[in-house]
Structures are given as C-alpha cells and as structure tokens.
PDB file of C-alpha atoms in Angstrom:
ATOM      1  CA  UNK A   1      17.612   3.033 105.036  1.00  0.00           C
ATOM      2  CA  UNK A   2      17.678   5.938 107.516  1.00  0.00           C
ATOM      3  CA  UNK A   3      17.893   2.880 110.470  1.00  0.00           C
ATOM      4  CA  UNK A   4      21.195   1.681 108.684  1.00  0.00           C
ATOM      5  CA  UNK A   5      19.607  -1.580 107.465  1.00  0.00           C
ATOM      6  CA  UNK A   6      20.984  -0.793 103.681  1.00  0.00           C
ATOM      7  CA  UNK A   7      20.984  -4.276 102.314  1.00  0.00           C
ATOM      8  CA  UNK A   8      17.362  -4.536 103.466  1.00  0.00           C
ATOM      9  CA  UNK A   9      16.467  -1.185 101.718  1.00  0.00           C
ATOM     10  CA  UNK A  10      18.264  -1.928  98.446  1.00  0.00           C
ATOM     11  CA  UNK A  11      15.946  -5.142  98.382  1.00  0.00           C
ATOM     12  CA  UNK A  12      13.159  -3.190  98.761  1.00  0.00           C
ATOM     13  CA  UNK A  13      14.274  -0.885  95.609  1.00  0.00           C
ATOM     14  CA  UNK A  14      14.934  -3.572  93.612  1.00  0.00           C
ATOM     15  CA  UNK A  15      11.597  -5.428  94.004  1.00  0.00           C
ATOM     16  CA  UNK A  16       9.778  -2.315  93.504  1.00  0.00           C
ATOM     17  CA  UNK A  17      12.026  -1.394  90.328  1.00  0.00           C
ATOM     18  CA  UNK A  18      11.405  -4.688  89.040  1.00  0.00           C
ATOM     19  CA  UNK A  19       7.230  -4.229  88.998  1.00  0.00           C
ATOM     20  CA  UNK A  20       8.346  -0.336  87.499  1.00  0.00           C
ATOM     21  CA  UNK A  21      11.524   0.121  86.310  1.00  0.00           C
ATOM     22  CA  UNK A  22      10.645   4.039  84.848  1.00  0.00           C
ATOM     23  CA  UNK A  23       9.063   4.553  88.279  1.00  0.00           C
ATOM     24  CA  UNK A  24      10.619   8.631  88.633  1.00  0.00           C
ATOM     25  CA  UNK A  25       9.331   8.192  92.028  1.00  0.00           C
ATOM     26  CA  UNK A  26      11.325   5.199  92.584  1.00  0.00           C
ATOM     27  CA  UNK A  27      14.568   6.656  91.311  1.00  0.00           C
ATOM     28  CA  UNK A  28      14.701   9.654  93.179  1.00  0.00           C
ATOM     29  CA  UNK A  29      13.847   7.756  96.117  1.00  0.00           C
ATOM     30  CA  UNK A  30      16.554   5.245  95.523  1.00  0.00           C
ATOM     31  CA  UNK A  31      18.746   8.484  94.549  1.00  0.00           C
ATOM     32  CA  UNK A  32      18.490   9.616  98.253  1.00  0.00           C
ATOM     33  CA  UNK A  33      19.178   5.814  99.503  1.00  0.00           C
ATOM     34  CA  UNK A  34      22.382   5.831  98.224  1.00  0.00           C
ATOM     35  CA  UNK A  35      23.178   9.511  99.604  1.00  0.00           C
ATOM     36  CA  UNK A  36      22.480   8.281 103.063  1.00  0.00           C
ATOM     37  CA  UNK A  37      24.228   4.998 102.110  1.00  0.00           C
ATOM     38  CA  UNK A  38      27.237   7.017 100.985  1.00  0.00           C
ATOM     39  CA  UNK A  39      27.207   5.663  97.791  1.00  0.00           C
ATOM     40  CA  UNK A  40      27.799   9.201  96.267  1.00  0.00           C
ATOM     41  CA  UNK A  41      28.947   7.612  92.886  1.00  0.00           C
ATOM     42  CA  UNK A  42      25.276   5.795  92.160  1.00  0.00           C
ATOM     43  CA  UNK A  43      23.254   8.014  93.827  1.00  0.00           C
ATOM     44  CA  UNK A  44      24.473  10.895  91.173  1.00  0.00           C
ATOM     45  CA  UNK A  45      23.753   9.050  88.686  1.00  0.00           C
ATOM     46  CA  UNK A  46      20.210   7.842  89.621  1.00  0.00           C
ATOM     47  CA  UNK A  47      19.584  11.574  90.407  1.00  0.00           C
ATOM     48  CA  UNK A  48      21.159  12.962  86.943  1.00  0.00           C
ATOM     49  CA  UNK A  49      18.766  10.153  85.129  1.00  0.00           C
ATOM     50  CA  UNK A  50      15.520  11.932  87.083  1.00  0.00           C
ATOM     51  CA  UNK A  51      16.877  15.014  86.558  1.00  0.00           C
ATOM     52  CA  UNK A  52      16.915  14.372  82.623  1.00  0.00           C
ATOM     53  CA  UNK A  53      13.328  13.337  82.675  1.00  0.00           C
ATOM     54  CA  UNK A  54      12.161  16.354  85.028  1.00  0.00           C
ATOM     55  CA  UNK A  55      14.635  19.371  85.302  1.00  0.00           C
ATOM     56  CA  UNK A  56      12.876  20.817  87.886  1.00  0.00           C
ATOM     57  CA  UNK A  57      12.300  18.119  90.552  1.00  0.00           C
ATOM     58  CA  UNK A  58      13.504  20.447  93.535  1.00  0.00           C
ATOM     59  CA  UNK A  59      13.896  17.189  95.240  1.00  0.00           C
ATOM     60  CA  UNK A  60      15.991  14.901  93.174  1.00  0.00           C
ATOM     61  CA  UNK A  61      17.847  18.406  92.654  1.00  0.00           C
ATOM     62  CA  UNK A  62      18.531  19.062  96.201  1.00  0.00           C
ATOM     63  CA  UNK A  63      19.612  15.183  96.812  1.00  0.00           C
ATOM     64  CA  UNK A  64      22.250  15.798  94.027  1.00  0.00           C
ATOM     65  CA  UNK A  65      23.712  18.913  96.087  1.00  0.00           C
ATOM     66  CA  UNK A  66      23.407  16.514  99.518  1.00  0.00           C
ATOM     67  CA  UNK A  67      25.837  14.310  97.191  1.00  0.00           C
ATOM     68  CA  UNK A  68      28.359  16.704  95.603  1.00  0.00           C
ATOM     69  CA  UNK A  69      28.490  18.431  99.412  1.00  0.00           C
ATOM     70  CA  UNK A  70      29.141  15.076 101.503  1.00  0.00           C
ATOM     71  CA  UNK A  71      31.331  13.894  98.084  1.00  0.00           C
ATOM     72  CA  UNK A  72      33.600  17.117  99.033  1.00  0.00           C
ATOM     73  CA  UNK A  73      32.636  18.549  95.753  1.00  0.00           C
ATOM     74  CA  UNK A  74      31.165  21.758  96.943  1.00  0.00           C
ATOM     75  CA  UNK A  75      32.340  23.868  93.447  1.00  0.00           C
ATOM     76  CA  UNK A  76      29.762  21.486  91.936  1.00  0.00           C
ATOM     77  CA  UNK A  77      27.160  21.869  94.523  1.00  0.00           C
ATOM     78  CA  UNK A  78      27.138  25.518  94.205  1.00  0.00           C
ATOM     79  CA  UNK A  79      25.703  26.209  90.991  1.00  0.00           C
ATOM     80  CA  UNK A  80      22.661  23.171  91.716  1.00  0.00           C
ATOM     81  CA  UNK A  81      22.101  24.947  94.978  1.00  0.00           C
ATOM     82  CA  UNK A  82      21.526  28.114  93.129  1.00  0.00           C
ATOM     83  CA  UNK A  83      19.145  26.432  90.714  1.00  0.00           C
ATOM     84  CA  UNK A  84      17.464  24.505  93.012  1.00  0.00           C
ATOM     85  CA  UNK A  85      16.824  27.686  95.370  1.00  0.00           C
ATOM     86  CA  UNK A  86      15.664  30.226  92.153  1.00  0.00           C
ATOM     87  CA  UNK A  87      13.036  27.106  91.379  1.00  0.00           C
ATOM     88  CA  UNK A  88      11.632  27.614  95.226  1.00  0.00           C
ATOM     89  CA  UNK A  89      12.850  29.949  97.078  1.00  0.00           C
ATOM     90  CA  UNK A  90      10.563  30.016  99.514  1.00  0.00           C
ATOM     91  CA  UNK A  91      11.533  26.176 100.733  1.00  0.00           C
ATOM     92  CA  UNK A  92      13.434  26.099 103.963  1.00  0.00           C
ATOM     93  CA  UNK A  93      16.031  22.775 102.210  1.00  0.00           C
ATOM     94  CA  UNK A  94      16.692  25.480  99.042  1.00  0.00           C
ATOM     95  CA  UNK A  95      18.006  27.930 101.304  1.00  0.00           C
ATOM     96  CA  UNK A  96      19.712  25.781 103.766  1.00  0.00           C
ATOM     97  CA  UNK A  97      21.628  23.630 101.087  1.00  0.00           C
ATOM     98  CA  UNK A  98      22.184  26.942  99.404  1.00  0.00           C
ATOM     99  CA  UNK A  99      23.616  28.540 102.301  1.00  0.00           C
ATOM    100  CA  UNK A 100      25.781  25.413 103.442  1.00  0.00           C
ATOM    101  CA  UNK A 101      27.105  25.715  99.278  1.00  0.00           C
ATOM    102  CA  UNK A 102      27.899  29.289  99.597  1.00  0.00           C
ATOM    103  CA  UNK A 103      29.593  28.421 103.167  1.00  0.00           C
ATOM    104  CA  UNK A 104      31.575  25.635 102.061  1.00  0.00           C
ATOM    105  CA  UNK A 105      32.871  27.507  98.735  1.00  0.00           C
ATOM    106  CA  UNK A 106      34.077  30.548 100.724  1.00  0.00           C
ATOM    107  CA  UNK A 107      30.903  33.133 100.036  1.00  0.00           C
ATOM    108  CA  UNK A 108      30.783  33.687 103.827  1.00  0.00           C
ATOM    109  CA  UNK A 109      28.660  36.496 104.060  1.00  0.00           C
ATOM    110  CA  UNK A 110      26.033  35.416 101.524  1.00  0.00           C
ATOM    111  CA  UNK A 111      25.955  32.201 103.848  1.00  0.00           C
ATOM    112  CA  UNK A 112      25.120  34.130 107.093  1.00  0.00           C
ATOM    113  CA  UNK A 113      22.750  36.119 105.031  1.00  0.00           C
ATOM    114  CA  UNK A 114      20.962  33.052 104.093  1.00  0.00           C
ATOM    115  CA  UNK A 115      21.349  31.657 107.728  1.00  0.00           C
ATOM    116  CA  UNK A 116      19.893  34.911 109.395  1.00  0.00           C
ATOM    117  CA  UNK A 117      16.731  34.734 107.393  1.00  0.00           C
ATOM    118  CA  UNK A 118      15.959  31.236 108.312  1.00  0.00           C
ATOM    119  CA  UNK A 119      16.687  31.616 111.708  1.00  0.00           C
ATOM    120  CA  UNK A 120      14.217  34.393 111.559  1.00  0.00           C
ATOM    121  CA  UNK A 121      11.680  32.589 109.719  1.00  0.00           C
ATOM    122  CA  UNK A 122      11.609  28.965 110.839  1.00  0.00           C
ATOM    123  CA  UNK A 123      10.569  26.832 113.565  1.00  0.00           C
ATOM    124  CA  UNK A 124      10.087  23.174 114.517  1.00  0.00           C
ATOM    125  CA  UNK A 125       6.937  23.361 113.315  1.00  0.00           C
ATOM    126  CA  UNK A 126       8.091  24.260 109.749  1.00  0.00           C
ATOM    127  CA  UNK A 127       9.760  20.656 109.684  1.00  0.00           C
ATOM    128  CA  UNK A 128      12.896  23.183 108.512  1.00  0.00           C
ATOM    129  CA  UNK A 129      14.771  22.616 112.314  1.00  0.00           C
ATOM    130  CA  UNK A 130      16.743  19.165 110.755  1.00  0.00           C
ATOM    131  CA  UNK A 131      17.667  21.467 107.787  1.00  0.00           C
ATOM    132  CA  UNK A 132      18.510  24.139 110.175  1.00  0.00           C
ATOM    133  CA  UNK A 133      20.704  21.150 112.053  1.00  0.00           C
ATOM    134  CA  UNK A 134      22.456  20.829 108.984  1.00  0.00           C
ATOM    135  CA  UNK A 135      23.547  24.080 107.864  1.00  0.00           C
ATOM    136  CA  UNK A 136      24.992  24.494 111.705  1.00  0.00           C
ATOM    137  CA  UNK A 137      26.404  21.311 111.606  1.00  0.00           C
ATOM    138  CA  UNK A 138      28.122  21.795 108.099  1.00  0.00           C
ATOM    139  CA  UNK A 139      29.157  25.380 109.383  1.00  0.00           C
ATOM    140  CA  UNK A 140      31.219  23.481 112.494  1.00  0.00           C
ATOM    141  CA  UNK A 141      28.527  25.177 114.990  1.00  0.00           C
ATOM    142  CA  UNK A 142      27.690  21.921 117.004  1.00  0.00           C
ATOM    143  CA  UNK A 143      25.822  23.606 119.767  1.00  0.00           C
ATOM    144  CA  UNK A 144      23.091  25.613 117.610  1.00  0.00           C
ATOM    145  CA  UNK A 145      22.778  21.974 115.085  1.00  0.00           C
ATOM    146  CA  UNK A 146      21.996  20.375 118.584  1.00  0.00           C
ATOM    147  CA  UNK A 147      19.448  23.272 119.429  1.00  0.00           C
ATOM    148  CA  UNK A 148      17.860  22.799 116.320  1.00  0.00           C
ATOM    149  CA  UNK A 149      17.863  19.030 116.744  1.00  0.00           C
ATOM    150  CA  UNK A 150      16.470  19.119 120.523  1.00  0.00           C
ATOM    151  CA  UNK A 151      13.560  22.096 118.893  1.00  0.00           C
ATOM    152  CA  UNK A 152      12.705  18.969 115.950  1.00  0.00           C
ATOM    153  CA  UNK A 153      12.595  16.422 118.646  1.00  0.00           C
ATOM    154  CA  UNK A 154      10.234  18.885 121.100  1.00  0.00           C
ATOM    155  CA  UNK A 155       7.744  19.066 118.022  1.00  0.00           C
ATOM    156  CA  UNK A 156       7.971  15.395 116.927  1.00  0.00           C
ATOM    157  CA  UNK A 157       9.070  16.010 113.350  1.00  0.00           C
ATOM    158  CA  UNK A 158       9.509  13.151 111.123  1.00  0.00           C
ATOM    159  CA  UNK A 159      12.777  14.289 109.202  1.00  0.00           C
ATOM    160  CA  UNK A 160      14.589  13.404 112.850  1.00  0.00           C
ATOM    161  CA  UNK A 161      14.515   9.774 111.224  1.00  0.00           C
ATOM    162  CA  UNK A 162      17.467  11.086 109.015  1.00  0.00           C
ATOM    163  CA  UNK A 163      19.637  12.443 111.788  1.00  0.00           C
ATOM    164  CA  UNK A 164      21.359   8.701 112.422  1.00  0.00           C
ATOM    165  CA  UNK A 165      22.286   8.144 109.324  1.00  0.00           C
ATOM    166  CA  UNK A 166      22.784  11.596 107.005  1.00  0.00           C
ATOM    167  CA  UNK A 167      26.010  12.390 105.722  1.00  0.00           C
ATOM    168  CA  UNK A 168      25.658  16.553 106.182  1.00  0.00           C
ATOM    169  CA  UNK A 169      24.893  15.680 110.128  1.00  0.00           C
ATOM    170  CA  UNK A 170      28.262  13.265 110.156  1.00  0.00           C
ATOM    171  CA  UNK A 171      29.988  16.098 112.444  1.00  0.00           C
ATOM    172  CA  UNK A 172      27.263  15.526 115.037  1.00  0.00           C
ATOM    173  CA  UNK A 173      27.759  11.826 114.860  1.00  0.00           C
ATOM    174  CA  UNK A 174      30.438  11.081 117.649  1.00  0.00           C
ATOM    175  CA  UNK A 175      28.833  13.701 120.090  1.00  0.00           C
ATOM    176  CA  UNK A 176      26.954  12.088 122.921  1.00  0.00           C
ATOM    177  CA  UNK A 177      24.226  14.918 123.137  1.00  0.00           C
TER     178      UNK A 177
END
C-alpha cells in the first residue's frame, strides 16, 4: 500500500479476510490501507468497527484521527487525539497527532507545548522522527518536517516507507528535497 500499488493491497486484504473475516488485526490493518489510500469514508468505518470490539486499541484509535485530520475534520479529531494520548501518553504518535489536533483546531500554544517536549525528547532512534515530520509538515514548517525526514533516513527507520504515500506528509509531496 505505502508503494501506491492499492489494487494489489486491497487483494491482499481480501484474501486474508476471506480465511478470517473477525481478524481485529486484519481490520485495523485494512483501516490504515484505506487512510493512505484516501479512502477516508471506509477506513472510518473499518476503524469505528475495531474500535467497538477494543476501545482502547491506541492504534486503530490514532488511524481514526490520521482520517478525520486528512478528511479536514479536525473538530472530530480533537477529542480522539485526547483519548488516544490519556491511554499512552508516553507514545511519541499520541502526542504528535495530539499536537497536530490542537494545531489545526486553533489551541496554538498547547500545540507548541506538545511540540517542544518532543523535540526535547525524541530522536531517530525513537522511530518518532516520521511523526515528528508530520506534526511540522501539518504545522506548514517544511524545512524542520524535512530535518526530521533526512534524521529518519540517517538512522534507517522503517516508518520512512509511509512518507510516499501518507496523507498528513501531502504538503511535503511536491517538494523536490
């Protein structure tokens, strides 16, 4: 999915939902598919259905912010963000979705509260520096999302797969860098 081969990836899903169709692993998974496939509409549902089954998957939670913030629906977001970071605060995506919420929805200065802690407190070797992309890039800050993204790519982090593809990195998109 994160190549931009989404007909391929959907046939993956289906074959796997057709050996497990209650997979929760499988739904969440296809939840975030359809983020990064913008289909913002079936991803939020796939992500409310794991959500009934498990509340507190921090994951399929923080997918269904991704949605409701690259859907333009960042009233919505706010109040999953908040969950989502009082279930585990201590994860780097909590607080960066949380922040990019509370930037998007006009709470500036709990934003660069949020911000100044993380810069603080992560590195590329946290795997937070895509994260860290994101809440730049969402903020309009272009140059520190590219620092971020140049720190993930020095330390060979795995969520760089993402970048190509993620809605919350689409201002980064046209840049050459």
């Amino acid at each position: 999915a994160y190549t931009g081969r989404f007909d391929a990836a959907r046939e993956q899903f289906e074959l796997v939902g057709e050996i497990d169709p209650l997979d929760g692993g499988l739904r969440h998974n296809l939840g975030h598919f359809l983020v990064v496939a913008r289909e913002y509409e079936a991803a939020e549902r796939e992500l409310l259905r794991v959500l009934e089954v498990e509340p507190e998957d921090i994951s399929a939670r923080l997918f269904l912010v991704e949605v409701l913030l690259a859907s333009g629906r960042h009233a919505q977001a706010l109040p999953e963000a908040r969950h989502a970071h009082a279930a585990a605060p201590q994860l780097v995506a909590t607080r960066g979705m949380l922040a990019i919420a509370l930037w998007l929805n006009g709470e500036r200065a709990g934003a660069d509260a949020l911000v100044g802690e993380l810069e603080g407190g992560v590195n590329a070797e946290t795997s937070g520096a895509v994260v860290m992309a994101m809440v730049h890039a969402m903020r309009g800050d272009r140059d520190r999302a590219f620092a971020w993204l140049d720190a993930a790519a020095d330390a060979h982090d795995i969520h760089l797969v993402c970048v190509p593809t993620h809605p919350l990195l689409d201002a980064l998109h046209g840049d050459s860098r």
